[in-house]
């Protein structure tokens, strides 16, 4: 709701340029879908308005005509989603980004598998513990019977 309110506040002034910095980070899946449906509607109603989005969600990036892939402040590529996938011989924008990082479909070559990480503190009680967690939004089930 906070992200939606921020978007509404930005749109009150009918801007020619809309900058969205990771607008759906921490937002549940249903609200993410509603947010992007709203952005799509605005883009159709205002074809002259430029929208610049930074996001770590590649399926969100795939919605736009032009992508700039960046890693640690370094430009990796600049192209349309289709051209980016063609250049990297991949089938999704996410896989194209991983390929640009020098990795494979399973991730960058330099990444250490999460199960092998040793940098996590183990002294003290867990920060979060959940058993049988289920979260529903109307007919949509975001998670069901998740434990961690």
PDB file of C-alpha atoms in Angstrom:
ATOM      1  CA  UNK A   1       0.000   0.000   0.000  1.00  0.00           C
ATOM      2  CA  UNK A   2       2.933   2.319   0.743  1.00  0.00           C
ATOM      3  CA  UNK A   3       4.323   1.770  -2.747  1.00  0.00           C
ATOM      4  CA  UNK A   4       0.906   2.410  -4.320  1.00  0.00           C
ATOM      5  CA  UNK A   5       0.519   5.592  -2.284  1.00  0.00           C
ATOM      6  CA  UNK A   6       3.971   6.739  -3.414  1.00  0.00           C
ATOM      7  CA  UNK A   7       3.014   6.114  -7.031  1.00  0.00           C
ATOM      8  CA  UNK A   8      -0.248   8.034  -6.651  1.00  0.00           C
ATOM      9  CA  UNK A   9       1.598  10.965  -5.044  1.00  0.00           C
ATOM     10  CA  UNK A  10       4.093  11.006  -7.927  1.00  0.00           C
ATOM     11  CA  UNK A  11       1.301  10.943 -10.528  1.00  0.00           C
ATOM     12  CA  UNK A  12      -0.736  13.793  -9.026  1.00  0.00           C
ATOM     13  CA  UNK A  13       1.445  16.282 -10.878  1.00  0.00           C
ATOM     14  CA  UNK A  14       0.967  14.495 -14.225  1.00  0.00           C
ATOM     15  CA  UNK A  15       4.724  14.084 -14.835  1.00  0.00           C
ATOM     16  CA  UNK A  16       6.383  13.642 -18.211  1.00  0.00           C
ATOM     17  CA  UNK A  17       9.035  11.459 -16.541  1.00  0.00           C
ATOM     18  CA  UNK A  18       8.364   8.851 -13.857  1.00  0.00           C
ATOM     19  CA  UNK A  19      11.300   7.354 -11.927  1.00  0.00           C
ATOM     20  CA  UNK A  20      10.524   4.145 -10.027  1.00  0.00           C
ATOM     21  CA  UNK A  21      13.326   2.813  -7.832  1.00  0.00           C
ATOM     22  CA  UNK A  22      12.594  -0.849  -7.044  1.00  0.00           C
ATOM     23  CA  UNK A  23       8.883  -0.112  -6.612  1.00  0.00           C
ATOM     24  CA  UNK A  24       7.801  -3.672  -5.798  1.00  0.00           C
ATOM     25  CA  UNK A  25      10.570  -4.768  -3.440  1.00  0.00           C
ATOM     26  CA  UNK A  26       8.930  -6.274  -0.372  1.00  0.00           C
ATOM     27  CA  UNK A  27       5.475  -6.261  -1.981  1.00  0.00           C
ATOM     28  CA  UNK A  28       3.334  -9.400  -2.017  1.00  0.00           C
ATOM     29  CA  UNK A  29       2.776 -11.137  -5.400  1.00  0.00           C
ATOM     30  CA  UNK A  30      -0.829 -10.013  -5.813  1.00  0.00           C
ATOM     31  CA  UNK A  31       0.008  -6.362  -5.126  1.00  0.00           C
ATOM     32  CA  UNK A  32       3.000  -6.600  -7.485  1.00  0.00           C
ATOM     33  CA  UNK A  33       0.700  -7.774 -10.262  1.00  0.00           C
ATOM     34  CA  UNK A  34      -1.818  -5.001  -9.511  1.00  0.00           C
ATOM     35  CA  UNK A  35       0.971  -2.404  -9.400  1.00  0.00           C
ATOM     36  CA  UNK A  36       2.286  -3.368 -12.844  1.00  0.00           C
ATOM     37  CA  UNK A  37      -1.249  -3.524 -14.290  1.00  0.00           C
ATOM     38  CA  UNK A  38      -1.684   0.063 -13.070  1.00  0.00           C
ATOM     39  CA  UNK A  39       1.655   1.127 -14.609  1.00  0.00           C
ATOM     40  CA  UNK A  40       0.681  -0.557 -17.909  1.00  0.00           C
ATOM     41  CA  UNK A  41      -2.632   1.344 -17.922  1.00  0.00           C
ATOM     42  CA  UNK A  42      -0.868   4.643 -17.222  1.00  0.00           C
ATOM     43  CA  UNK A  43       1.643   3.973 -20.011  1.00  0.00           C
ATOM     44  CA  UNK A  44      -1.202   3.294 -22.465  1.00  0.00           C
ATOM     45  CA  UNK A  45      -3.021   6.478 -21.412  1.00  0.00           C
ATOM     46  CA  UNK A  46       0.180   8.567 -21.488  1.00  0.00           C
ATOM     47  CA  UNK A  47       2.382   7.227 -24.325  1.00  0.00           C
ATOM     48  CA  UNK A  48       4.576  10.364 -24.171  1.00  0.00           C
ATOM     49  CA  UNK A  49       5.459   9.815 -20.502  1.00  0.00           C
ATOM     50  CA  UNK A  50       8.887   8.228 -19.976  1.00  0.00           C
ATOM     51  CA  UNK A  51       9.135   5.604 -17.249  1.00  0.00           C
ATOM     52  CA  UNK A  52      12.530   4.652 -15.802  1.00  0.00           C
ATOM     53  CA  UNK A  53      12.487   1.635 -13.491  1.00  0.00           C
ATOM     54  CA  UNK A  54      15.260   0.034 -11.498  1.00  0.00           C
ATOM     55  CA  UNK A  55      14.407  -3.506 -10.486  1.00  0.00           C
ATOM     56  CA  UNK A  56      16.040  -6.773  -9.540  1.00  0.00           C
ATOM     57  CA  UNK A  57      13.009  -8.692 -10.827  1.00  0.00           C
ATOM     58  CA  UNK A  58      13.767  -9.635 -14.428  1.00  0.00           C
ATOM     59  CA  UNK A  59      10.160 -10.508 -15.272  1.00  0.00           C
ATOM     60  CA  UNK A  60       9.355  -6.870 -14.434  1.00  0.00           C
ATOM     61  CA  UNK A  61      12.212  -5.595 -16.608  1.00  0.00           C
ATOM     62  CA  UNK A  62      10.874  -7.685 -19.497  1.00  0.00           C
ATOM     63  CA  UNK A  63       7.765  -5.445 -19.598  1.00  0.00           C
ATOM     64  CA  UNK A  64       9.731  -2.522 -21.031  1.00  0.00           C
ATOM     65  CA  UNK A  65      10.977  -1.669 -24.525  1.00  0.00           C
ATOM     66  CA  UNK A  66      14.565  -0.844 -23.586  1.00  0.00           C
ATOM     67  CA  UNK A  67      16.781  -2.368 -20.900  1.00  0.00           C
ATOM     68  CA  UNK A  68      20.093  -1.327 -19.432  1.00  0.00           C
ATOM     69  CA  UNK A  69      21.732  -4.179 -17.544  1.00  0.00           C
ATOM     70  CA  UNK A  70      24.069  -2.996 -14.783  1.00  0.00           C
ATOM     71  CA  UNK A  71      26.120  -4.887 -12.205  1.00  0.00           C
ATOM     72  CA  UNK A  72      28.083  -3.141  -9.444  1.00  0.00           C
ATOM     73  CA  UNK A  73      27.830   0.152 -11.333  1.00  0.00           C
ATOM     74  CA  UNK A  74      29.202  -1.351 -14.545  1.00  0.00           C
ATOM     75  CA  UNK A  75      27.178  -1.319 -17.778  1.00  0.00           C
ATOM     76  CA  UNK A  76      26.757  -4.888 -19.030  1.00  0.00           C
ATOM     77  CA  UNK A  77      24.426  -4.309 -21.981  1.00  0.00           C
ATOM     78  CA  UNK A  78      21.815  -1.983 -23.429  1.00  0.00           C
ATOM     79  CA  UNK A  79      19.119  -3.375 -25.726  1.00  0.00           C
ATOM     80  CA  UNK A  80      15.492  -4.397 -26.068  1.00  0.00           C
ATOM     81  CA  UNK A  81      14.527  -7.557 -24.161  1.00  0.00           C
ATOM     82  CA  UNK A  82      14.369  -9.519 -27.447  1.00  0.00           C
ATOM     83  CA  UNK A  83      17.780  -8.254 -28.594  1.00  0.00           C
ATOM     84  CA  UNK A  84      19.303  -8.953 -25.178  1.00  0.00           C
ATOM     85  CA  UNK A  85      18.053 -12.542 -25.278  1.00  0.00           C
ATOM     86  CA  UNK A  86      19.258 -12.944 -28.884  1.00  0.00           C
ATOM     87  CA  UNK A  87      22.708 -11.567 -28.026  1.00  0.00           C
ATOM     88  CA  UNK A  88      23.085 -13.994 -25.113  1.00  0.00           C
ATOM     89  CA  UNK A  89      21.277 -16.903 -26.813  1.00  0.00           C
ATOM     90  CA  UNK A  90      18.896 -17.233 -23.870  1.00  0.00           C
ATOM     91  CA  UNK A  91      15.123 -17.572 -23.559  1.00  0.00           C
ATOM     92  CA  UNK A  92      14.391 -15.140 -20.712  1.00  0.00           C
ATOM     93  CA  UNK A  93      15.646 -11.737 -19.616  1.00  0.00           C
ATOM     94  CA  UNK A  94      16.715 -13.284 -16.312  1.00  0.00           C
ATOM     95  CA  UNK A  95      18.837 -15.890 -18.077  1.00  0.00           C
ATOM     96  CA  UNK A  96      20.277 -13.164 -20.322  1.00  0.00           C
ATOM     97  CA  UNK A  97      21.326 -11.145 -17.284  1.00  0.00           C
ATOM     98  CA  UNK A  98      22.986 -14.174 -15.710  1.00  0.00           C
ATOM     99  CA  UNK A  99      24.794 -14.849 -19.000  1.00  0.00           C
ATOM    100  CA  UNK A 100      26.025 -11.239 -19.048  1.00  0.00           C
ATOM    101  CA  UNK A 101      27.464 -11.811 -15.580  1.00  0.00           C
ATOM    102  CA  UNK A 102      29.467 -14.696 -17.013  1.00  0.00           C
ATOM    103  CA  UNK A 103      27.350 -17.327 -15.343  1.00  0.00           C
ATOM    104  CA  UNK A 104      25.085 -20.168 -16.339  1.00  0.00           C
ATOM    105  CA  UNK A 105      21.356 -20.656 -15.923  1.00  0.00           C
ATOM    106  CA  UNK A 106      22.029 -21.776 -12.352  1.00  0.00           C
ATOM    107  CA  UNK A 107      23.818 -18.521 -11.508  1.00  0.00           C
ATOM    108  CA  UNK A 108      27.089 -16.640 -11.833  1.00  0.00           C
ATOM    109  CA  UNK A 109      30.216 -18.796 -11.877  1.00  0.00           C
ATOM    110  CA  UNK A 110      31.740 -16.976  -8.934  1.00  0.00           C
ATOM    111  CA  UNK A 111      28.736 -17.392  -6.677  1.00  0.00           C
ATOM    112  CA  UNK A 112      29.074 -19.742  -3.746  1.00  0.00           C
ATOM    113  CA  UNK A 113      26.083 -22.085  -3.262  1.00  0.00           C
ATOM    114  CA  UNK A 114      23.832 -20.911  -0.453  1.00  0.00           C
ATOM    115  CA  UNK A 115      24.124 -24.255   1.339  1.00  0.00           C
ATOM    116  CA  UNK A 116      27.920 -23.897   1.491  1.00  0.00           C
ATOM    117  CA  UNK A 117      27.933 -20.416   3.026  1.00  0.00           C
ATOM    118  CA  UNK A 118      29.741 -20.103   6.317  1.00  0.00           C
ATOM    119  CA  UNK A 119      29.271 -16.389   6.979  1.00  0.00           C
ATOM    120  CA  UNK A 120      26.026 -16.721   8.942  1.00  0.00           C
ATOM    121  CA  UNK A 121      26.021 -16.395  12.711  1.00  0.00           C
ATOM    122  CA  UNK A 122      24.782 -19.458  14.530  1.00  0.00           C
ATOM    123  CA  UNK A 123      25.056 -18.256  18.108  1.00  0.00           C
ATOM    124  CA  UNK A 124      21.739 -17.408  19.695  1.00  0.00           C
ATOM    125  CA  UNK A 125      18.128 -18.141  18.811  1.00  0.00           C
ATOM    126  CA  UNK A 126      16.833 -17.869  15.237  1.00  0.00           C
ATOM    127  CA  UNK A 127      15.714 -14.385  14.203  1.00  0.00           C
ATOM    128  CA  UNK A 128      12.549 -15.762  12.583  1.00  0.00           C
ATOM    129  CA  UNK A 129      10.860 -19.118  13.000  1.00  0.00           C
ATOM    130  CA  UNK A 130       7.697 -20.130  11.175  1.00  0.00           C
ATOM    131  CA  UNK A 131       5.786 -23.381  11.043  1.00  0.00           C
ATOM    132  CA  UNK A 132       3.013 -24.067   8.554  1.00  0.00           C
ATOM    133  CA  UNK A 133       2.870 -20.472   7.314  1.00  0.00           C
ATOM    134  CA  UNK A 134       0.065 -19.771   4.813  1.00  0.00           C
ATOM    135  CA  UNK A 135      -0.794 -16.368   3.333  1.00  0.00           C
ATOM    136  CA  UNK A 136      -3.792 -15.834   1.075  1.00  0.00           C
ATOM    137  CA  UNK A 137      -5.015 -12.741  -0.755  1.00  0.00           C
ATOM    138  CA  UNK A 138      -8.552 -13.470  -1.840  1.00  0.00           C
ATOM    139  CA  UNK A 139      -8.382 -16.510  -4.145  1.00  0.00           C
ATOM    140  CA  UNK A 140      -4.602 -16.162  -4.553  1.00  0.00           C
ATOM    141  CA  UNK A 141      -2.339 -18.171  -2.223  1.00  0.00           C
ATOM    142  CA  UNK A 142       1.087 -16.532  -1.922  1.00  0.00           C
ATOM    143  CA  UNK A 143       2.579 -19.260   0.298  1.00  0.00           C
ATOM    144  CA  UNK A 144       1.107 -22.415   1.764  1.00  0.00           C
ATOM    145  CA  UNK A 145       2.356 -24.540   4.672  1.00  0.00           C
ATOM    146  CA  UNK A 146       5.875 -23.049   4.550  1.00  0.00           C
ATOM    147  CA  UNK A 147       8.167 -23.692   7.500  1.00  0.00           C
ATOM    148  CA  UNK A 148      11.566 -22.172   8.191  1.00  0.00           C
TER     149      UNK A 148
END
